[in-house]
Structure formats: C-alpha cells, structure tokens
Coordinates of C-alpha atoms and ligand atoms in Angstrom, one line a residue:
X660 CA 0.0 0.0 0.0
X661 CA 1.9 3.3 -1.4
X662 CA 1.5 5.7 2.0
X663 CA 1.0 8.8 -0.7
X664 CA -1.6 7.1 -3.1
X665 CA -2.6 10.5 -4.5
X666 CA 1.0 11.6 -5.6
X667 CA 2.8 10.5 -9.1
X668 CA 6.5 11.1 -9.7
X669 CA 6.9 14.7 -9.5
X670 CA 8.0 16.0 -13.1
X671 CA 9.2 19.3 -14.3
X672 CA 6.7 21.2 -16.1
X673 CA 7.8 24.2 -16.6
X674 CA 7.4 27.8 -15.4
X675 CA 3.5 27.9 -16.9
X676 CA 2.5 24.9 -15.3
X677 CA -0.3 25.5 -12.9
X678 CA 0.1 21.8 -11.5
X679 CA 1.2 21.7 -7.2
X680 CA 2.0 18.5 -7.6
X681 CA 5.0 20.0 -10.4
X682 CA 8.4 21.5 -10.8
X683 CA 8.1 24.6 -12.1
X684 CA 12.0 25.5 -12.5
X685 CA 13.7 22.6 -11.4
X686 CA 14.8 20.6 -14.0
X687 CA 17.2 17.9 -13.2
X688 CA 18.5 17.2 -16.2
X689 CA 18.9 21.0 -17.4
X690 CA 22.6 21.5 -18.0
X691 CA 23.7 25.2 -15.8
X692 CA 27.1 26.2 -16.5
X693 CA 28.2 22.8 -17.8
X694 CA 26.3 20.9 -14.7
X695 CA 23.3 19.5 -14.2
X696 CA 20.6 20.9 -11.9
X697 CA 20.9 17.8 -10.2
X698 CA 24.0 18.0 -9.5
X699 CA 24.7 21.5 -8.7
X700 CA 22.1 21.1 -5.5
X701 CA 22.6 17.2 -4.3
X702 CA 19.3 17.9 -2.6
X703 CA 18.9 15.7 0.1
X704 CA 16.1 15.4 2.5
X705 CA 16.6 15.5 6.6
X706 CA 14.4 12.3 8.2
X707 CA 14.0 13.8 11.5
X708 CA 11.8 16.9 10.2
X709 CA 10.0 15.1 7.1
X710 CA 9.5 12.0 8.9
X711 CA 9.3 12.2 12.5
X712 CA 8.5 15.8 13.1
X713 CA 4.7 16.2 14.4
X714 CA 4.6 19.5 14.9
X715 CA 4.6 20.0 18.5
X716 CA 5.1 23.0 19.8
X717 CA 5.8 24.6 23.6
X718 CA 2.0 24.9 23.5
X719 CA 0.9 21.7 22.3
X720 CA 0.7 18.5 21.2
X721 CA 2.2 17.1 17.8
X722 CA -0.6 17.7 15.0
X723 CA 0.9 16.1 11.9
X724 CA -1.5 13.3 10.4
X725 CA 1.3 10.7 9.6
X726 CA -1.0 7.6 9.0
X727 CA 1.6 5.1 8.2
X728 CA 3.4 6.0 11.6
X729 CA 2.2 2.9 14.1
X730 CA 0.8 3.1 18.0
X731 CA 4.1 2.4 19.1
X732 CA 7.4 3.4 17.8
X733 CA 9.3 0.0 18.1
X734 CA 11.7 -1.5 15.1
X735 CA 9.1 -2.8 13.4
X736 CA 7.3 0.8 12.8
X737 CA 10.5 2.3 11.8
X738 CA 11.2 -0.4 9.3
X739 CA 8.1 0.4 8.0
X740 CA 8.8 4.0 8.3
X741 CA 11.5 3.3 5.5
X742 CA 9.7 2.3 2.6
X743 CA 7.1 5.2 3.1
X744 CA 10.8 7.7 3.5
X745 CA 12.1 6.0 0.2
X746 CA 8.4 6.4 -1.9
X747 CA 8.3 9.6 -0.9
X748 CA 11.8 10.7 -1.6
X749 CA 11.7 8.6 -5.2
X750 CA 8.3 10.6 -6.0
X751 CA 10.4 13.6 -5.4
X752 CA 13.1 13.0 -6.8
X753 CA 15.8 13.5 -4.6
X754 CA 19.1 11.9 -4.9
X755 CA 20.1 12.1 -1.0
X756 CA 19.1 12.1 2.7
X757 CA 20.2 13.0 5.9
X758 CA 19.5 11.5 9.6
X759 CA 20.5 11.0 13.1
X760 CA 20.7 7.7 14.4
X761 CA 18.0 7.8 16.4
X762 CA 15.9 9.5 13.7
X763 CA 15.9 6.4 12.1
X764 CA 15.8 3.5 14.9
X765 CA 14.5 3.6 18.2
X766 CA 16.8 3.2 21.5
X767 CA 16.2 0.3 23.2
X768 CA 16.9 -1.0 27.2
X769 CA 20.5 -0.8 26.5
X770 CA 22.9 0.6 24.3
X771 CA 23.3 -3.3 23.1
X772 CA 19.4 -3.4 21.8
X773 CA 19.6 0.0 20.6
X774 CA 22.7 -0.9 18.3
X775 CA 20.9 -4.0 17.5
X776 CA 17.7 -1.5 16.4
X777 CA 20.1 0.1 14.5
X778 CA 21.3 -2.7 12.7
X779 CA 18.0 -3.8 11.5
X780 CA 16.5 -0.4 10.6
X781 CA 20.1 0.2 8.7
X782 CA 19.7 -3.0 6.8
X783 CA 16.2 -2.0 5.8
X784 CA 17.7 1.3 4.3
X785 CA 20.3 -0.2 2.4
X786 CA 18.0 -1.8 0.7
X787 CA 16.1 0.7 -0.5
X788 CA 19.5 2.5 -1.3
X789 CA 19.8 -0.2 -3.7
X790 CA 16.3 -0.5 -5.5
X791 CA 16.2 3.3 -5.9
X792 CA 20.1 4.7 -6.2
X793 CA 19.0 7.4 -3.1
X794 CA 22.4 7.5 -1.4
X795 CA 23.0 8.9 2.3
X796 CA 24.5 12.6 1.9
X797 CA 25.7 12.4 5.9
X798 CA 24.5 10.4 8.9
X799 CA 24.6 11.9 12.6
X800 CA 24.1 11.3 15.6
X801 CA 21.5 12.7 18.6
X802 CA 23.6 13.8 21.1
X803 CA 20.9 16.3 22.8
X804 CA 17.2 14.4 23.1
X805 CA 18.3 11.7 25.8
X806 CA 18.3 13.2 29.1
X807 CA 21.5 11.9 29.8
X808 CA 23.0 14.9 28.1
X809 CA 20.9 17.2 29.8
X810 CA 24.4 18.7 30.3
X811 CA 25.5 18.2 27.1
X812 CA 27.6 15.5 25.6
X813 CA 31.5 15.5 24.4
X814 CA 31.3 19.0 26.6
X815 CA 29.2 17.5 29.5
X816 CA 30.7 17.7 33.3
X817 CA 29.9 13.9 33.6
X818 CA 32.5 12.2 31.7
X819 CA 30.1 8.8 31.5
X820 CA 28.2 11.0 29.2
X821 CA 31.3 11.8 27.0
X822 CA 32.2 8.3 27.2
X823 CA 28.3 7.0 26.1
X824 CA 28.3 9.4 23.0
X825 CA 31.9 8.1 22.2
X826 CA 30.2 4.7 21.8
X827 CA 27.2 6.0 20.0
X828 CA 29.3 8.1 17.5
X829 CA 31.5 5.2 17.2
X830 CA 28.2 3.5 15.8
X831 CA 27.1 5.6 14.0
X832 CA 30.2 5.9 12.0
X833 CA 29.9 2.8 11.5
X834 CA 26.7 2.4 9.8
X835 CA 27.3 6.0 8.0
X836 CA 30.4 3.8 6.3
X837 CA 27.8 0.5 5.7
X838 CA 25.3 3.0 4.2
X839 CA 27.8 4.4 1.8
X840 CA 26.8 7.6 2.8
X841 CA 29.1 11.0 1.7
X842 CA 29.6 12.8 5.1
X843 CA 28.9 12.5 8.9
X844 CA 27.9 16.1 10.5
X845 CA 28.7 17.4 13.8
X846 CA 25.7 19.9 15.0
X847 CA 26.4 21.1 18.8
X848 CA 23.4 19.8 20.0
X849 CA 24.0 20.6 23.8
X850 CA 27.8 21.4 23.4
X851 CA 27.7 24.8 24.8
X852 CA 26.5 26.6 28.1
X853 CA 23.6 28.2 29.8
X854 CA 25.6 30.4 32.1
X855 CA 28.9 30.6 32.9
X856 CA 29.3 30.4 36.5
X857 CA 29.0 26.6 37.0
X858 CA 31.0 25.8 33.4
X859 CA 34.3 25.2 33.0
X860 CA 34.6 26.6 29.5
X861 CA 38.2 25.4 28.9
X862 CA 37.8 22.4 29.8
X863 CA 35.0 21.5 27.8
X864 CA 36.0 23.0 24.3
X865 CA 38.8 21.0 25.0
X866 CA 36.6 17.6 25.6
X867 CA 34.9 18.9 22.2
X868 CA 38.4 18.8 20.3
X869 CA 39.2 15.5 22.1
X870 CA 36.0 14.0 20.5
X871 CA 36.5 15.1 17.1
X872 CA 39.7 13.9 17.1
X873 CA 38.7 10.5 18.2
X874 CA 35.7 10.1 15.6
X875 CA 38.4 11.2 12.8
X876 CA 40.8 8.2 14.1
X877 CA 37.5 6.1 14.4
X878 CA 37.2 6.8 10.6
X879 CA 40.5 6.4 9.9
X880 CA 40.6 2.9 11.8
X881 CA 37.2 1.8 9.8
X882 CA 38.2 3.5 6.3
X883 CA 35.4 5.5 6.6
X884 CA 36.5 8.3 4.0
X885 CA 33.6 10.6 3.7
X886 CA 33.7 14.2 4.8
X887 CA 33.4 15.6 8.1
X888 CA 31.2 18.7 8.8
X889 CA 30.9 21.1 12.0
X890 CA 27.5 22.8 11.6
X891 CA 27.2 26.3 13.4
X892 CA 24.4 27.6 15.4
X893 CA 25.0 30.5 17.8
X894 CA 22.4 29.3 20.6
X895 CA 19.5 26.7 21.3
X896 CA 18.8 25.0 23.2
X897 CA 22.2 26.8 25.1
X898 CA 22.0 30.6 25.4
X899 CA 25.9 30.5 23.8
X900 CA 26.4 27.3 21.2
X901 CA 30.5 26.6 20.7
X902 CA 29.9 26.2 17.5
X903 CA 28.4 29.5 17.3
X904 CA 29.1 30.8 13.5
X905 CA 31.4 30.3 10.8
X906 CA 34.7 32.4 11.8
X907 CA 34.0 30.8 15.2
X908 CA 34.1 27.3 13.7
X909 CA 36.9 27.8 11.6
X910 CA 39.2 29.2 15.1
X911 CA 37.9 26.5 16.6
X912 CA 39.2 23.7 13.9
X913 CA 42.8 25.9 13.2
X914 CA 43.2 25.7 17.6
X915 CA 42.7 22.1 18.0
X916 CA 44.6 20.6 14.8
X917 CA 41.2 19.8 12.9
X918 CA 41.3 21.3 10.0
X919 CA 42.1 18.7 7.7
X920 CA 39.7 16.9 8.5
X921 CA 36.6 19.2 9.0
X922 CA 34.9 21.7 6.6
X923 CA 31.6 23.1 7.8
X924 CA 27.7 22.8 7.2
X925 CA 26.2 25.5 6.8
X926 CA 22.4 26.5 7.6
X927 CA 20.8 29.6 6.6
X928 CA 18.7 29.9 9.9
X929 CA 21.6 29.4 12.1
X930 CA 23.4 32.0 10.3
X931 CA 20.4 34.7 10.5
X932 CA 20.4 33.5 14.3
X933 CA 24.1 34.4 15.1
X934 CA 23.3 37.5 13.0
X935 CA 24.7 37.2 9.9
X936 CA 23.4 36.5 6.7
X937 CA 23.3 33.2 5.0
X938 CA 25.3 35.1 1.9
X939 CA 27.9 35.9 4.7
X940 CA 28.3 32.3 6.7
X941 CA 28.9 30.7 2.8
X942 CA 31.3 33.8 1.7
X943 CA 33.6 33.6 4.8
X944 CA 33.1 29.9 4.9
X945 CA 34.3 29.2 1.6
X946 CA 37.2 32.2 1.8
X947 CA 38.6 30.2 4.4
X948 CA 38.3 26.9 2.2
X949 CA 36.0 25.3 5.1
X950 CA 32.9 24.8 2.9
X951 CA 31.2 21.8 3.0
X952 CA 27.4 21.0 3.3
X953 CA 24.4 23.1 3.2
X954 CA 21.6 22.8 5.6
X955 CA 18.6 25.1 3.5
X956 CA 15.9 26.3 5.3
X957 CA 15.2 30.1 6.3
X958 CA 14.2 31.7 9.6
X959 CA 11.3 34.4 10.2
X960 CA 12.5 38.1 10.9
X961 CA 9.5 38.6 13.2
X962 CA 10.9 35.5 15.3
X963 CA 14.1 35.0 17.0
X964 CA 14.4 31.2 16.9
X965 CA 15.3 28.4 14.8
X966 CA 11.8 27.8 12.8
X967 CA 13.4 25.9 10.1
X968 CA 11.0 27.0 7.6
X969 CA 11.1 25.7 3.6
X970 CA 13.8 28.2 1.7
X971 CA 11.2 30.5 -0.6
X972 CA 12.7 33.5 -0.8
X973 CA 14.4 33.8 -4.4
X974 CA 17.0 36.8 -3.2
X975 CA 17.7 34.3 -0.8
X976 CA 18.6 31.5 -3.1
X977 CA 20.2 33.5 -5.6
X978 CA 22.6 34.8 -3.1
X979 CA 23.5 31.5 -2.4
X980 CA 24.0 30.2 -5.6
X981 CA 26.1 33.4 -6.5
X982 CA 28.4 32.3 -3.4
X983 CA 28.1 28.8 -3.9
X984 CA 29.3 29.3 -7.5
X985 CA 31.4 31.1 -7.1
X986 CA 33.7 28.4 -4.9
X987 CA 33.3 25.9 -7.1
X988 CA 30.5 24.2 -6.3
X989 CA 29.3 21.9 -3.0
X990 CA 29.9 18.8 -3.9
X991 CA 30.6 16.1 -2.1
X992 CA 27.8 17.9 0.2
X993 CA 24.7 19.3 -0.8
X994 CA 21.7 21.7 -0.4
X995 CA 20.0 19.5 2.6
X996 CA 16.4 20.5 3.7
X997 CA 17.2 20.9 7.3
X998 CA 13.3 22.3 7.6
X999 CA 10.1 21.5 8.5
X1000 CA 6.3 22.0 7.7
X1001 CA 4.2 24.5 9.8
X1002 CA 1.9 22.8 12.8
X1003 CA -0.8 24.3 11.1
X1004 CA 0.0 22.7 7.5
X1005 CA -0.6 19.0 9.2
X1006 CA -1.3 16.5 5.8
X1007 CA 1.1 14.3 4.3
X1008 CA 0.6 16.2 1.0
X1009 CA 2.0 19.3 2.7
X1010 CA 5.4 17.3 2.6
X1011 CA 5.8 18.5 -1.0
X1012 CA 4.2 21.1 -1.6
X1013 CA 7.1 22.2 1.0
X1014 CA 9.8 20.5 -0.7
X1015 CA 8.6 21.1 -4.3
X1016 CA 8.8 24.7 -3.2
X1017 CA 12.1 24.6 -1.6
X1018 CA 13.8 22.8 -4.9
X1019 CA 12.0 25.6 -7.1
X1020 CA 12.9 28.1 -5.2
X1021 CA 17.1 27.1 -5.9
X1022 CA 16.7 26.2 -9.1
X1023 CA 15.4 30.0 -9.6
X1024 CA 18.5 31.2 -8.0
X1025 CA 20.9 29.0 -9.6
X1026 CA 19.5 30.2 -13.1
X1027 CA 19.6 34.1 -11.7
X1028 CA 23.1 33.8 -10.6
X1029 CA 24.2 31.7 -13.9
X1030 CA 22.6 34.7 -15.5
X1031 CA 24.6 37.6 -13.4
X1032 CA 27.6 35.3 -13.4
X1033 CA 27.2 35.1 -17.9
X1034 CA 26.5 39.1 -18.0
X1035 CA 29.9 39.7 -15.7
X1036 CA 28.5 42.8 -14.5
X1037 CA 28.9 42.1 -11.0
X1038 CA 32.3 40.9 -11.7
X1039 CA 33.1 43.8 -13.6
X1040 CA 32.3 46.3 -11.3
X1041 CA 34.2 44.6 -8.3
X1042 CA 37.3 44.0 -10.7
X1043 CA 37.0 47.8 -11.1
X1044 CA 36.4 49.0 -7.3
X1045 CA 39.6 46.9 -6.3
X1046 CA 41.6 48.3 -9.2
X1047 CA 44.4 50.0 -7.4
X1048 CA 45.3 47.2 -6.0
X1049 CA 46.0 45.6 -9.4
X1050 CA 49.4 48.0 -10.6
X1051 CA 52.0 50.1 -9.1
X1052 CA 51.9 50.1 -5.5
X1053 CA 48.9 47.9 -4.4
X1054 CA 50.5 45.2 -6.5
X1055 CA 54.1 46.1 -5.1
X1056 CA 52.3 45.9 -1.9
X1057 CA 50.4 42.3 -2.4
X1058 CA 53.3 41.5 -3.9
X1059 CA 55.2 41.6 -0.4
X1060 CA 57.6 44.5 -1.6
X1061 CA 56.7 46.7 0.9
X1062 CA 56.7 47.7 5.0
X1063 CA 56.0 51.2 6.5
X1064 CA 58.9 53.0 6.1
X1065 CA 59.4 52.7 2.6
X1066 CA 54.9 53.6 2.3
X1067 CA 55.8 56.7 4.3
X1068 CA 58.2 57.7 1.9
X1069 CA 55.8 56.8 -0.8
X1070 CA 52.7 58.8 0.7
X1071 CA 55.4 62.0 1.9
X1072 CA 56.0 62.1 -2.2
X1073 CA 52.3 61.5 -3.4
X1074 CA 50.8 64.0 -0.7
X1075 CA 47.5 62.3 -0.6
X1076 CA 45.8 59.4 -1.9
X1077 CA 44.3 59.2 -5.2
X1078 CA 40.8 60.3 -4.8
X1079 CA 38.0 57.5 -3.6
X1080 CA 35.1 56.7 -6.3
X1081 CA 31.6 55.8 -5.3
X1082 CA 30.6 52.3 -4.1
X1083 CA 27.5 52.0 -6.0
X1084 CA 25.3 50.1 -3.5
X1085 CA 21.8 51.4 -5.2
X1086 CA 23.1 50.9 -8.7
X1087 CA 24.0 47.5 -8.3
X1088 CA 20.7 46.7 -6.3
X1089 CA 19.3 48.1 -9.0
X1090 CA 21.2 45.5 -11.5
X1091 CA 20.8 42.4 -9.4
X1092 CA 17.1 43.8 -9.9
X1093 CA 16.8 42.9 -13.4
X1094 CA 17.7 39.4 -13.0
X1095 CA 15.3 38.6 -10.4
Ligands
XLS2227 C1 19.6 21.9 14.6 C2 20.4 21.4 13.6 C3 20.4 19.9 13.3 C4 21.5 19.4 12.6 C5 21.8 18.0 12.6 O1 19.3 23.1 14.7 O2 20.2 22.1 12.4 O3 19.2 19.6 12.7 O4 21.5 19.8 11.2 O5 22.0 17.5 13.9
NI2228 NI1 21.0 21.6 10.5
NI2229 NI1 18.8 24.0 12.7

C-alpha cells in the first residue's frame, strides 16, 4: 500500500505549469554552466523533520496526520517507516538524505538493543538504497534528546556522558560507512553553556576537540573516507552554542589541529540566528576553504528562533548560488532540507508542496546567478572597485615588496591618496534587480 496514493512522480513542467504537484524551474537534467541541476544542489532530504517531526510546539501537542506512523514506535514501525521515507523521496526525486541515528531507529533498554535496532532499521535502508540509487548525503548522531545529556555530551561535566556518545558516534560511524553515505555532521546539540558560572569553558571546548579527534581516528581505523562537517548555530537550546558561527568554527578547527579533516555545514537559519546572513556564513566559509554542506531552510525576521522554515525567498537563493558558484560548487555535500512544515499545515501532502517549493525556489536562483555570473557585471564592477590594487603600489604591496617606512616615503612624495570613487550600492541593487 503506497503511503501517498494521491502523488505521481513529480515532473518538471515548466514555469507555466499551474500543476502543485510539479516543478516549475527545477529541471534535473537542465545542463547550468556545464552541470546539471541535479547536481549542482545534491538535494537531500533531513528524516528527523519530514519523517518524524509532528509538529509540537511549547504549546501543544504534535498535530501532523502521519498515518503510516504505528501506536508504538518499536523497530518494526520504523522499518516500516523506511519504505514510506524511500516512496516519498523517489516521487520527489531526490538523490540524497540526511539522519540522526535515532531518527531512524528507536533506543532500546540498552545501548546493546539499541545498536541492535540500528542494525535492523540500517539494513532496511540499504535496501532501499539499492532498489532506488538514493544515497546517504551524511549520517549523525543525537547527542541532545536523551536526558543523559541534559548537560551536554563530548562538553558534558559527567564524563560517562562523553564516554556514552563516544560509543554511539563510534556506531554511527559505522553504519554511515555501511550505508555508503558522503559525510557524517557534527551539530552542537548541547555542546555549549547556559551560564557561565558553573561551566568550565576550557575544559569543555577542550573535551569537544578531544572527541573530534577520536571520531576522525574512528574513521580512519574503519576507512570510513567521507567528509566531516561542524555545523554552526549561535544558541539553542544553550544561550551560547560553541559552534556559534562560521569564523568561530573555523578558530575552533585551526586551535585544535582539525582542519584537515573538517569543513563546515552551513544552515541559513543558524546564520540569521548568530546575525549574519546566509550570503555571509557561505562567503567567509568558503574564503577560508571550510565549505562543506548546506543545511537550507530560512528563519522568520519577526521571530528570534530556529523555525526551520522551507527556503522560498528567491533573493535568498540566488545569493547563495552566487556564493556557492562562485567556490566551485558543493559537492561532495549538498543543499540538505534541514526544515520543517508548519503545525498548522498538518497533511502528508503538505510534505511536498514544502519540498517542491524549496527545490524551485534554488533552481530559480541557480539560473539568476548563472545569469549575473554570464552578464559579468557584477564581476566587472568589483574587478574595477579593487583596481588600485592591481598596478603600481597595491601590486608592489600584495606583492610583499613593501613595509612602513618605505609607504611613508611613498605617501610624503604622493601628498595624498588618489581620490576615492563611489561604491555604488543602489546601482548594483538596482542591477541584481533585473535578473530577479
Ligand atoms: C539543529 C540542527 C540539526 C543538525 C543535525 O538546529 O540544524 O538539525 O542539522 O544535527
Ligand atoms: Ni541543521
Ligand atoms: Ni537548525
């Protein structure tokens, strides 16, 4: 019995098409800059919100009408839970997912059954790996729902809790590896503080760097060769997150020795959390040749937490295609739908409506930055602004040729600089404009 009997394989239609159930600008096979949409975005979707979110909320109960989901959530129910994940993502059309262990299988009495849940629900997915080609774009694990880390995990004060997340990294790793999948992410979760009078901050971004280090030699020991990603978030569930934003990530990886080993994920909301924009995180990211992954969702100005809402805003997208362009593209990562559907937008169908949207919405901005990227303007106009820099004594100066002294002597000779020309913010607003 097909869980969504009402839904064909979704097909691009074009931009006319009045069809919900449609791709209006995603077109997988349409060739962008020598690539194909398909694989310019990777798009992968994220279990825990499409398949086990029910919408609760602070204020009430979960609301989602999942009707394949059984009375109890044993193995059984989330094996079953895998074929309607896999018909769902095949109607799609996405090539990849992401999930947390415990997304996926439920914990049993001991860490032995719950390994052994594992095991069976990970079998179950590899088999539906095979019949449909849908690969695993990073596994994790849930270091923050059990209230054993109710103190955090790798950065928790009880070091049985460091130890118990060791073991159920070590796992997942493991079945990450057997699932082929591309990646394995590392989101704080509870790594981080809620004031700082009873924590010991040293000490535990120390622990942190400890327990990266010891899932890289996990890999290592395993031949587990996929990518590593740290994921910023600035706060929440903590008030301060240590793996609060890109620049912070990247110190973070340079101090403790990680850096060839880690690049980051980065996730729109997160960024607009720590105050940045997503156009920023990617920039500095990828400037600092740390970019990995992309979680897309967006946030909502008029609320300050992590709603995870489905990327629609094409400004938005663009931006991020410009940067992501720009850099050379994201594979081995990809544009993973780290978001959810509202409480209030509670049927199965909503499920792709949201992603259909979300896909849409990229493969607009891929084709707006492809077209800013073909007319050069942008590039043109930047080329220009850092001109001076490009001759005489900016390029003596890049070039290393030069300390204070001998720019004193320079600027006692010239008098004064060469004047300063405009920096054209409304104009090129108004350019990007046109494309959009
Ligand atoms: C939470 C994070 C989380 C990670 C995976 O805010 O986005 O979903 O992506 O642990
Ligand atoms: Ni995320
Ligand atoms: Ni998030």
């Amino acid at each position: 019995m097909p869980a969504f009997p009402e839904v064909e394989k979704i097909v691009y239609e074009g931009p006319e098409s009045r069809n919900p159930l449609a791709f209006r600008h995603y077109n997988p096979e349409e060739i962008v800059e020598g690539l194909s949409m398909r694989d310019h975005f990777r798009f992968s979707v994220a279990y825990w919100h499409t398949f086990r979110g029910g919408g609760a909320d602070p204020f009430g109960p979960p609301t989602a009408q999942r009707p394949w989901e059984g009375p109890e959530d044993n193995v059984e129910n989330a094996v079953n839970r895998v074929s309607v994940a896999f018909e769902f993502m095949e109607k799609l059309g996405v090539g990849f997912y992401c999930f947390h262990d415990r997304d996926v299988a439920p914990e049993g009495s001991s860490l032995a059954e719950t390994n052994r849940n594992l095991d069976t629900v990970v079998a179950a997915l590899k088999g539906e790996q095979q019949r449909t080609g849908i690969q695993l774009l990073w596994g994790t694990a849930n270091l923050f729902s059990n209230p054993r880390y109710v103190h955090g995990a790798a950065t928790s004060c009880n070091a049985d809790a460091f130890a118990f997340a060791a073991a159920q990294v070590k796992k997942a790793l493991e079945v990450t590896k057997e699932l082929g999948g591309s990646g394995y992410t590392f989101w704080g979760g509870r790594e981080g503080y809620q004031n700082l009078w009873n924590t010991d901050l040293k000490r535990e971004l120390d622990h942190l760097a400890r327990f990266m280090h010891m899932a890289v030699d996990y890999a290592k020991e395993i031949g587990f060769t996929g990518q590593f990603y740290f994921e910023p978030k600035p706060k929440e569930p903590t008030k301060h997150q240590y793996d609060y934003d890109a620049a912070n990530c990247i110190n973070f990886l340079r101090s403790y020795g990680l850096t060839d080993h880690i690049k980051l994920n980065i996730e729109t909301n997160h960024a607009t959390l720590a105050g940045h924009t997503m156009q920023h995180e990617l920039e500095y990211a990828a400037s600092q040749g740390f970019l990995g992954s992309i979680d897309a969702n967006t946030g909502d100005l008029l609320l300050g937490w992590d709603t995870d809402q489905f990327p629609t805003d094409i400004y938005l997208t663009t931006q991020c295609m410009l940067a992501l362009m720009k850099y050379g593209g994201l594979a081995p990562g990809g544009v993973n739908f780290d978001a959810k559907v509202r409480r209030e937008s509670f049927e199965p169908l909503d499920l792709f409506y949201a992603h259909i949207g979300g896909m849409d919405a990229f493969a607009r901005g891929l084709k707006i930055a492809a077209a800013i990227r073909a007319d050069g303007v942008l590039d043109k106009m930047l080329k220009e602004r850092y001109g001076s820099w490009d001759s005489g004594i900016g390029a003596e100066i890049e070039a290393g040729q030069h300390g204070f002294a001998s720019l004193e002597k320079y600027m006692l000779e010239k008098g004064d600089i060469t004047p300063n020309t405009s920096g054209r913010q409304e104009l090129i607003e108004n350019i990007i404009n046109t494309y959009v």
